[in-house]
Coordinates of C-alpha atoms in Angstrom, one line a residue:
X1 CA 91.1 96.4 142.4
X2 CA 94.7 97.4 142.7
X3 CA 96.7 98.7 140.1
X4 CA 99.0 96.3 137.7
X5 CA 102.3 97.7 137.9
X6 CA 103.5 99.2 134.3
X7 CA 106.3 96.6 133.9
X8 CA 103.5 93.6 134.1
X9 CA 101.3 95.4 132.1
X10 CA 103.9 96.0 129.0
X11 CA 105.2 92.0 129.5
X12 CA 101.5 91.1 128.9
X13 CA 101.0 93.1 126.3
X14 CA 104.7 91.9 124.4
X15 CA 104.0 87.9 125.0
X16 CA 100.3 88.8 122.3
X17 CA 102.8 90.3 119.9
X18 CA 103.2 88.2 116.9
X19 CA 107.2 88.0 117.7
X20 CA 106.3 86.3 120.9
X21 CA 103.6 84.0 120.4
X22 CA 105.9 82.4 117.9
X23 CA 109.1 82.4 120.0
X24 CA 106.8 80.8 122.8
X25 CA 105.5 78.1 120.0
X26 CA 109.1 77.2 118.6
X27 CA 110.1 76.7 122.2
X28 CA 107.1 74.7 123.3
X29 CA 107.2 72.2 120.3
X30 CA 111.0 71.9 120.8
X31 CA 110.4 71.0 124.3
X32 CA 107.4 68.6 123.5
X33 CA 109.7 66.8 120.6
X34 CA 112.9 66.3 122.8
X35 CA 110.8 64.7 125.9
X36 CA 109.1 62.3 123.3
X37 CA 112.4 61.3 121.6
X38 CA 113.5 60.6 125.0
X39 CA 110.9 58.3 125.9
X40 CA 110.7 56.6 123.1
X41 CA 114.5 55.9 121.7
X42 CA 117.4 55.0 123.1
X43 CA 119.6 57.9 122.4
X44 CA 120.6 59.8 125.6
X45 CA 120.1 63.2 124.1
X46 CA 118.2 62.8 120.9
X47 CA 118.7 66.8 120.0
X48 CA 117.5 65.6 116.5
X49 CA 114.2 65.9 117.4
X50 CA 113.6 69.2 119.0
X51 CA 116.0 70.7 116.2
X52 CA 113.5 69.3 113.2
X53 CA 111.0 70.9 115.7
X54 CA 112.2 74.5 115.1
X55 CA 112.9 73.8 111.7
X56 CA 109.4 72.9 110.8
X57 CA 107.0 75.3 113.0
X58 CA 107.7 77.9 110.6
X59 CA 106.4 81.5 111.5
X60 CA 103.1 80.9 109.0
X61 CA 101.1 77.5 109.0
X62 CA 101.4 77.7 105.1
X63 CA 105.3 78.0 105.4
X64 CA 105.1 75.1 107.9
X65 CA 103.1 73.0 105.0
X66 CA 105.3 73.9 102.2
X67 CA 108.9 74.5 103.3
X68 CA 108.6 72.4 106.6
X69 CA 108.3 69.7 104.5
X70 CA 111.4 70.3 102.4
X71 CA 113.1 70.9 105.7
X72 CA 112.4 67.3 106.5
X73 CA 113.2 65.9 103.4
X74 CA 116.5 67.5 103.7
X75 CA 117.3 66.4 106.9
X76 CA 116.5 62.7 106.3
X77 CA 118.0 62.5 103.1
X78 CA 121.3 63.8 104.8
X79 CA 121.3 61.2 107.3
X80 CA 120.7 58.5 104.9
X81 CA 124.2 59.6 103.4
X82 CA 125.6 59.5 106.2
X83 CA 124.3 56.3 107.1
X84 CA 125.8 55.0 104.0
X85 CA 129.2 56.7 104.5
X86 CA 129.3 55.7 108.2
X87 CA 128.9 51.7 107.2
X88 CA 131.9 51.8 104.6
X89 CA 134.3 53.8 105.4
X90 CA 134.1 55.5 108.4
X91 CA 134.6 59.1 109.1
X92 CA 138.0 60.7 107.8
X93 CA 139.4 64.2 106.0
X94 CA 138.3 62.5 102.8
X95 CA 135.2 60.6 103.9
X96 CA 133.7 63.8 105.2
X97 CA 134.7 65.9 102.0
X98 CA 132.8 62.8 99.8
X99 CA 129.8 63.0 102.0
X100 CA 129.3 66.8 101.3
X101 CA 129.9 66.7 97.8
X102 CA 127.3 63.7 97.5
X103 CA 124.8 65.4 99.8
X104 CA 125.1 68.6 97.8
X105 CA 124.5 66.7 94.8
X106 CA 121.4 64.5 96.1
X107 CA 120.1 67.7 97.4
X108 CA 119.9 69.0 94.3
X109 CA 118.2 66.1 92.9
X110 CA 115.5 65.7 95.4
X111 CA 114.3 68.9 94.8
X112 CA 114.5 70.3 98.0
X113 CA 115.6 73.9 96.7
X114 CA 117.1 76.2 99.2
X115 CA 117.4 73.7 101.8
X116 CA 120.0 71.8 99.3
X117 CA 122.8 73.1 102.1
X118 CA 120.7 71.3 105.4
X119 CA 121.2 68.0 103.6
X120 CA 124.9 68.3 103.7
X121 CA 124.8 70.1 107.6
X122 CA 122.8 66.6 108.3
X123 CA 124.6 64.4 107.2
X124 CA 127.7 65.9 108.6
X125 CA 126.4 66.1 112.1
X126 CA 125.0 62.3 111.9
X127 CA 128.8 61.2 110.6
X128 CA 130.3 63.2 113.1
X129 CA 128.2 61.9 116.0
X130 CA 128.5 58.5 115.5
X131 CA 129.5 56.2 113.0
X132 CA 127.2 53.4 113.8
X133 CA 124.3 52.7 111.3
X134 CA 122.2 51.8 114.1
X135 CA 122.4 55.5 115.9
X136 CA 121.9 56.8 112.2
X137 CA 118.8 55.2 111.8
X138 CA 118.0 56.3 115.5
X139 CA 118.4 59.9 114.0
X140 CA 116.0 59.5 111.0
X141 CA 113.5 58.3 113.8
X142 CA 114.2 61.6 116.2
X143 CA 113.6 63.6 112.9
X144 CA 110.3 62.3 112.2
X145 CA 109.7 62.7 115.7
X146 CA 110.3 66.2 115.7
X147 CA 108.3 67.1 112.2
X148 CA 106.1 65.5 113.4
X149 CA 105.3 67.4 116.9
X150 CA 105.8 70.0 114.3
X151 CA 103.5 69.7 112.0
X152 CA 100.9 68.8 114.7
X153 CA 101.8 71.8 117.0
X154 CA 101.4 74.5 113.8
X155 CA 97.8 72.3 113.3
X156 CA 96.4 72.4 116.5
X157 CA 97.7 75.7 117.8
X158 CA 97.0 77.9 114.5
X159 CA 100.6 80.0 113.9
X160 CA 100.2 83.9 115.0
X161 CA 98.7 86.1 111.7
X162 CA 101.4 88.7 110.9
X163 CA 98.8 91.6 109.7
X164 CA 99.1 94.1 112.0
X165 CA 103.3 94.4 111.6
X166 CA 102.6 94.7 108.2
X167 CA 100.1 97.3 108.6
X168 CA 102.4 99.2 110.9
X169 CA 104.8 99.5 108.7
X170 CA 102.6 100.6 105.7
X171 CA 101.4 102.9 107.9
X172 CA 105.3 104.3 109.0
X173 CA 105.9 104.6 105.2
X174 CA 103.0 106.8 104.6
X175 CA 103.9 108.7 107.3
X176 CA 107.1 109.5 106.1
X177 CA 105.9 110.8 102.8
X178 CA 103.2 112.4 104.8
X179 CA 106.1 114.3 106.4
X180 CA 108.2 114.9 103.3
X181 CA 104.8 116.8 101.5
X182 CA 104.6 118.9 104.6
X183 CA 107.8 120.2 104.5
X184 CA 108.3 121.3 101.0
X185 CA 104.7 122.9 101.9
X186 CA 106.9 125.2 104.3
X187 CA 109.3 125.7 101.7
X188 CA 107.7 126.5 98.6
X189 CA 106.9 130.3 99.7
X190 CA 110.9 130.8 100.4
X191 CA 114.3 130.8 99.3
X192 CA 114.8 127.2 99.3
X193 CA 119.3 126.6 98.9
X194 CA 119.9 124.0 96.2
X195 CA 121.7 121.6 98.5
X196 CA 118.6 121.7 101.0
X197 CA 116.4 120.7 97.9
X198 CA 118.8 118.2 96.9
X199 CA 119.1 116.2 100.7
X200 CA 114.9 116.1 100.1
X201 CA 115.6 114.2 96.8
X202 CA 117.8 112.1 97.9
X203 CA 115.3 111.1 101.0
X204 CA 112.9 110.4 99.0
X205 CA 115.3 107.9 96.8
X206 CA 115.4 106.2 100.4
X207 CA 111.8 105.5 100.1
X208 CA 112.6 102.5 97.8
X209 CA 114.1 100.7 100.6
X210 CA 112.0 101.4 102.7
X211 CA 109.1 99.9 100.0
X212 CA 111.5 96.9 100.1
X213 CA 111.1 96.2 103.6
X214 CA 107.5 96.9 103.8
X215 CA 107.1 94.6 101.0
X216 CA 108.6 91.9 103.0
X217 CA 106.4 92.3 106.0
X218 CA 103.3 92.1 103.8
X219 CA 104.8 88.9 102.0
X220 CA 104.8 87.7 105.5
X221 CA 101.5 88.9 106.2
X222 CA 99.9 87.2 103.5
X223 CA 101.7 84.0 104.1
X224 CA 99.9 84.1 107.4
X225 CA 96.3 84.5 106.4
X226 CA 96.7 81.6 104.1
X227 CA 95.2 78.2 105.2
X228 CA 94.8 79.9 108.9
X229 CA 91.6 78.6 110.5
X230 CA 91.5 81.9 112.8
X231 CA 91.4 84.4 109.4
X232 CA 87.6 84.7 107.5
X233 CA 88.1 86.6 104.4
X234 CA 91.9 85.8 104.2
X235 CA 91.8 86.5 100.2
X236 CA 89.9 90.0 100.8
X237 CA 92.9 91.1 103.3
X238 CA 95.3 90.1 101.5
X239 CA 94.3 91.8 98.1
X240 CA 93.9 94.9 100.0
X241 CA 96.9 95.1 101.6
X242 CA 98.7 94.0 98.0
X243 CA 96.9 96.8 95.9
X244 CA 97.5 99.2 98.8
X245 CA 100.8 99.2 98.8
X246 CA 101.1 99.1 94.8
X247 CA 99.7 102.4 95.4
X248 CA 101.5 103.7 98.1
X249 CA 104.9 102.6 96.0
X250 CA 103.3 104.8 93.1
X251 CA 102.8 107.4 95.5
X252 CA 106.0 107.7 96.5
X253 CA 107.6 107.4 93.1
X254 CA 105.5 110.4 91.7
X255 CA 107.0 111.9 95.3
X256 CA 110.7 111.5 94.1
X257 CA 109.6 113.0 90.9
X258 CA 108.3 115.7 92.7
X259 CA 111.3 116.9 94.6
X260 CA 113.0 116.4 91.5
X261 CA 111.0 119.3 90.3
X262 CA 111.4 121.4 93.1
X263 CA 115.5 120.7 93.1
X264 CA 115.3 121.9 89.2
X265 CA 113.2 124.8 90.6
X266 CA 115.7 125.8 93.1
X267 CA 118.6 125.7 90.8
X268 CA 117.1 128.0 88.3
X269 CA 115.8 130.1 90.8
X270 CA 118.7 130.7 93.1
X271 CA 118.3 133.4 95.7
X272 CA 114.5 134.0 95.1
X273 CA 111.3 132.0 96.5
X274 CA 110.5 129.3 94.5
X275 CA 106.8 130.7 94.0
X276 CA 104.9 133.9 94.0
X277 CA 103.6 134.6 97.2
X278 CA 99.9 134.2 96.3
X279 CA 101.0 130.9 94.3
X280 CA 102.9 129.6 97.3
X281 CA 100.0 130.0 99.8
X282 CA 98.2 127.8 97.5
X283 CA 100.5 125.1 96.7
X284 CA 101.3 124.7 100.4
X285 CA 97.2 123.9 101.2
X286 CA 97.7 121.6 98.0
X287 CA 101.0 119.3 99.3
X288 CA 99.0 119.4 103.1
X289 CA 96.0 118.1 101.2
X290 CA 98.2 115.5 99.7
X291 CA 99.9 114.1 102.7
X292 CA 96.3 114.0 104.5
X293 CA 95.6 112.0 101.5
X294 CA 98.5 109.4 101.7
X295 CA 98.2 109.3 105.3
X296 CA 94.3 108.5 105.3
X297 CA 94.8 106.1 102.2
X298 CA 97.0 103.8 104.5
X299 CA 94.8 104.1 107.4
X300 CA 92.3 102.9 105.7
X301 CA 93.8 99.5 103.7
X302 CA 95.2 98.8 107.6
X303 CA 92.1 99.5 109.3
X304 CA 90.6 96.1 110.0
X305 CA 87.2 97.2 112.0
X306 CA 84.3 98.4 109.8
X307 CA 83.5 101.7 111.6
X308 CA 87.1 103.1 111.5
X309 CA 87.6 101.7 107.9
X310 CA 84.7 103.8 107.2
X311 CA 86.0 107.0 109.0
X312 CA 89.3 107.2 107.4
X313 CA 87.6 106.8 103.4
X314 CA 85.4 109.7 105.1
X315 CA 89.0 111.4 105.7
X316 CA 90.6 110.7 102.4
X317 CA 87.6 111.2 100.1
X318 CA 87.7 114.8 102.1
X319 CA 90.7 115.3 101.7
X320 CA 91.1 114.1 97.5
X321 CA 88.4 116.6 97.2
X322 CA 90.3 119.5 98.8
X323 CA 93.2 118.5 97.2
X324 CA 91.6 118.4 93.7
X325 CA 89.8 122.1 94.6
X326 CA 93.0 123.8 95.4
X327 CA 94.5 122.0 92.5
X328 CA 92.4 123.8 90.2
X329 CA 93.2 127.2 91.4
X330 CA 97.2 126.8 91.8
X331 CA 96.4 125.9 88.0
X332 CA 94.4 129.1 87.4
X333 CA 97.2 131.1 89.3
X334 CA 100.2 129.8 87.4
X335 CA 98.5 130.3 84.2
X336 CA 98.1 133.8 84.6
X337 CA 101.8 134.1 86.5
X338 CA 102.9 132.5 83.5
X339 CA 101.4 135.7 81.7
X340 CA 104.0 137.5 83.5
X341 CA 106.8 135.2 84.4
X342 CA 106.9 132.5 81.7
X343 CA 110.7 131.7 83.3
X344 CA 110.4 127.4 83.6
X345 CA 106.6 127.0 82.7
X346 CA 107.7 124.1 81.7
X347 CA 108.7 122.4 85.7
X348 CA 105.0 124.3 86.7
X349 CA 103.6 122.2 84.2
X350 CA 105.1 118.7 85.8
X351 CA 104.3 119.4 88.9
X352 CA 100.8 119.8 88.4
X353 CA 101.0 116.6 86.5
X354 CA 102.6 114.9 89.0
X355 CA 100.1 115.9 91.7
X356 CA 96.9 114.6 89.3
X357 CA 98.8 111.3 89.3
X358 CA 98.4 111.1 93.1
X359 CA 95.1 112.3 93.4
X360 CA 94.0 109.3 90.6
X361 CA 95.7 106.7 92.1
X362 CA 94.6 107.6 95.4
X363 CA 90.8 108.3 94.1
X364 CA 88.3 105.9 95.9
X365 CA 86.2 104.6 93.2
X366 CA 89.0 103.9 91.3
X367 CA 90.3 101.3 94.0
X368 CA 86.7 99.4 95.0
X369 CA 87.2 99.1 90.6
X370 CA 90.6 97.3 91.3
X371 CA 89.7 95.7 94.3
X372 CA 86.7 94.0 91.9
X373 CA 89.5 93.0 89.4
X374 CA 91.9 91.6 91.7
X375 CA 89.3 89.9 93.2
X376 CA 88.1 88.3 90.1
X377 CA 91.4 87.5 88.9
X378 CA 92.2 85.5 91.7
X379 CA 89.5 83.9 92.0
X380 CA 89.6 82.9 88.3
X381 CA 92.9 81.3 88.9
X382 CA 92.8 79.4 91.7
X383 CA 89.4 78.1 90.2
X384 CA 91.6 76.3 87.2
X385 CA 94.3 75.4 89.7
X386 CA 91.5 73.3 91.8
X387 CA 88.3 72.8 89.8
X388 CA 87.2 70.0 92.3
X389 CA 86.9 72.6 94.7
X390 CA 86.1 75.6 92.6
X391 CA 83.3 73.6 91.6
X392 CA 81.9 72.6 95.0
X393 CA 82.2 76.3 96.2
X394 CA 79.6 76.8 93.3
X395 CA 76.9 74.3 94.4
X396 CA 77.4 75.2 97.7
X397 CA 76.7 79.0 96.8
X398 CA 73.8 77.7 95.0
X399 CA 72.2 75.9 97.4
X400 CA 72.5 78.7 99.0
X401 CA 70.3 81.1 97.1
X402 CA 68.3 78.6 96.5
X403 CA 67.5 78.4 100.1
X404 CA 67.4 81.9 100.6
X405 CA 65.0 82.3 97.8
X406 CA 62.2 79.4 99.2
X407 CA 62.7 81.2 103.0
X408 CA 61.8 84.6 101.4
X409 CA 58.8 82.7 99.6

């Protein structure tokens, strides 16, 4: 078999990315809504209808159902001012400024939220096109065209589920904090200069935009697994994404903390190591340990196959358990430096505090114990949002075991 030239090999590989499955699905239902309004209306380019297209096939098919809709309300509700507008007076400076204002206004009343500024951009496009009533309602028909093909498109060709982006990048945060604990491991058994412990802190402030963005990709994510026939378990991934990175963003505010305590450190010990050499040795093992930790916790809330899920908690419940074992003796080795040096006990104390707060929120029993909650919790609720079908899942669960019991009998 001959060889696939690299160049076709990455193209294939880019058109199953997430980015371009949906690009290719926007422009295939844009297509498919443009040759239909076409065939079916008068108009001789009814660019309506393919634009509704891209408005509704939203990235997620539970975007599409929610603000798709909204989208289309918007749009028709536009062009039904400017039918209105185009049968009385025509377009002008001061017809056109009345339109706006009014399709502002009854955007606002028809609830259509953040698309309130779509009803005025419709309406202005319709008056501006033509000023026939006829060709307006000629519009509201290439709309429903187009959310239509929309609608049906997301339906019949499920919407691409955004979980491994969002993993990625939970995985690229932990990484980074990964790589931060590693180097203040190099420079705990050193002179460490005030302004080099002070660029740490502040890169560590940086986290929190970096949290922000993650936590976009994972609303994304989770919009994705909702109501998508090709995701079992949707609930389960998204809870353990959500809780993951609750702990992660924990993580890295105990991290900030952290290099807060080695800044303080390096100011009141200017010119000198930060640690005695035996102490350092130790508390360098301790802040690998940690990043191991971090980096294995976000492997494994990312890891969607069973045997590498299990592999990574096999790595992070090694490496909590190193880290809590060198823990205990940097404790028993600044108590008795303390003995001796009793210069900022205090900032020993907080870091050691600080590093128990990882290791607990990190700790693997503790998590399958939220997991549970969340779980529950959210099961709970959508139970009193939908009895009908909180109810049914019940019978169906017990008919179930009851079936299950009379095949074991």
């Amino acid at each position: 078999m001959p060889d696939v030239p690299a160049p076709v090999v990455k193209l294939v590989r880019r058109t199953a990315e997430p980015v371009a499955v949906q690009t290719l699905r926007s422009t295939a239902a844009a297509v498919i809504s443009f040759v239909i309004a076409v065939l079916t209306l008068p108009q001789p380019a009814p660019l309506t209808a393919p634009l509704t297209a891209l408005l509704v096939v939203q990235v997620t098919l539970y975007a599409t159902l929610t603000t798709g809709m909204r989208r289309v309300n918007a749009v028709v509700v536009g062009v039904l001012i400017a039918i209105g507008f185009s049968a009385l007076v025509g377009l002008t400076w001061w017809s056109l400024g009345l339109t706006i204002f009014t399709a502002l206004i009854v955007g606002r009343l028809v609830r259509v939220n953040e698309f309130v500024p779509e009803v005025a951009i419709s309406a202005m496009l319709v008056l501006g096109v033509s000023q026939l009533a006829a060709t307006a309602w000629d519009r509201i028909l290439e709309t429903l065209i187009g959310a239509g093909v929309g609608l049906m498109f997301n339906l019949l060709f499920a919407p691409p589920v955004w979980v491994q982006p969002a993993g990625a990048s939970i995985e690229g945060m932990a990484r980074a904090m990964g790589r931060m604990f590693r180097e203040m491991a190099e420079d705990v058994g050193s002179h460490t200069p005030v302004a080099h412990a002070a660029a740490r802190l502040h890169e560590a402030r940086r986290l929190d935009h970096d949290i922000a963005d993650v936590d976009a990709s994972l609303r994304q994510a989770e919009e994705s697994l909702r109501l998508n026939p090709r995701v079992r378990q949707g609930l389960l991934s998204r809870v353990v994404l959500r809780t993951g990175l609750d702990t992660l963003e924990i993580c890295a505010v105990v991290l900030r903390v952290i290099t807060r305590t080695m800044t303080d450190l390096s100011k009141a010990r200017s010119g000198e190591q930060l640690f005695p050499t035996e102490v350092a040795v130790e508390i360098k093992v301790l802040l690998v340990a940690l990043a191991d930790a971090i980096e294995s916790f976000a492997l494994l809330i990312t890891t969607p196959v069973a045997a590498g899920a299990e592999e990574a908690e096999s790595r992070l419940t090694e490496a909590l358990a190193h880290g809590r074992t060198t823990r205990d003796r940097v404790a028993d080795l600044l108590l008795e430096n303390l003995q001796k040096h009793p210069r900022q006990w205090q900032l020993h104390g907080a870091m050691l505090t600080e590093v128990e707060r990882i290791l607990d929120e990190l700790d693997v029993d503790k998590r399958t114990e939220r997991l549970t909650e969340e779980l529950n919790s959210r099961s709970a609720a959508l139970g009193e949002r939908h009895p009908v079908f909180a109810g049914a899942a019940r019978r169906l669960r017990g008919t179930k075991e009851a079936l299950r019991s009379r095949a074991e009998l």
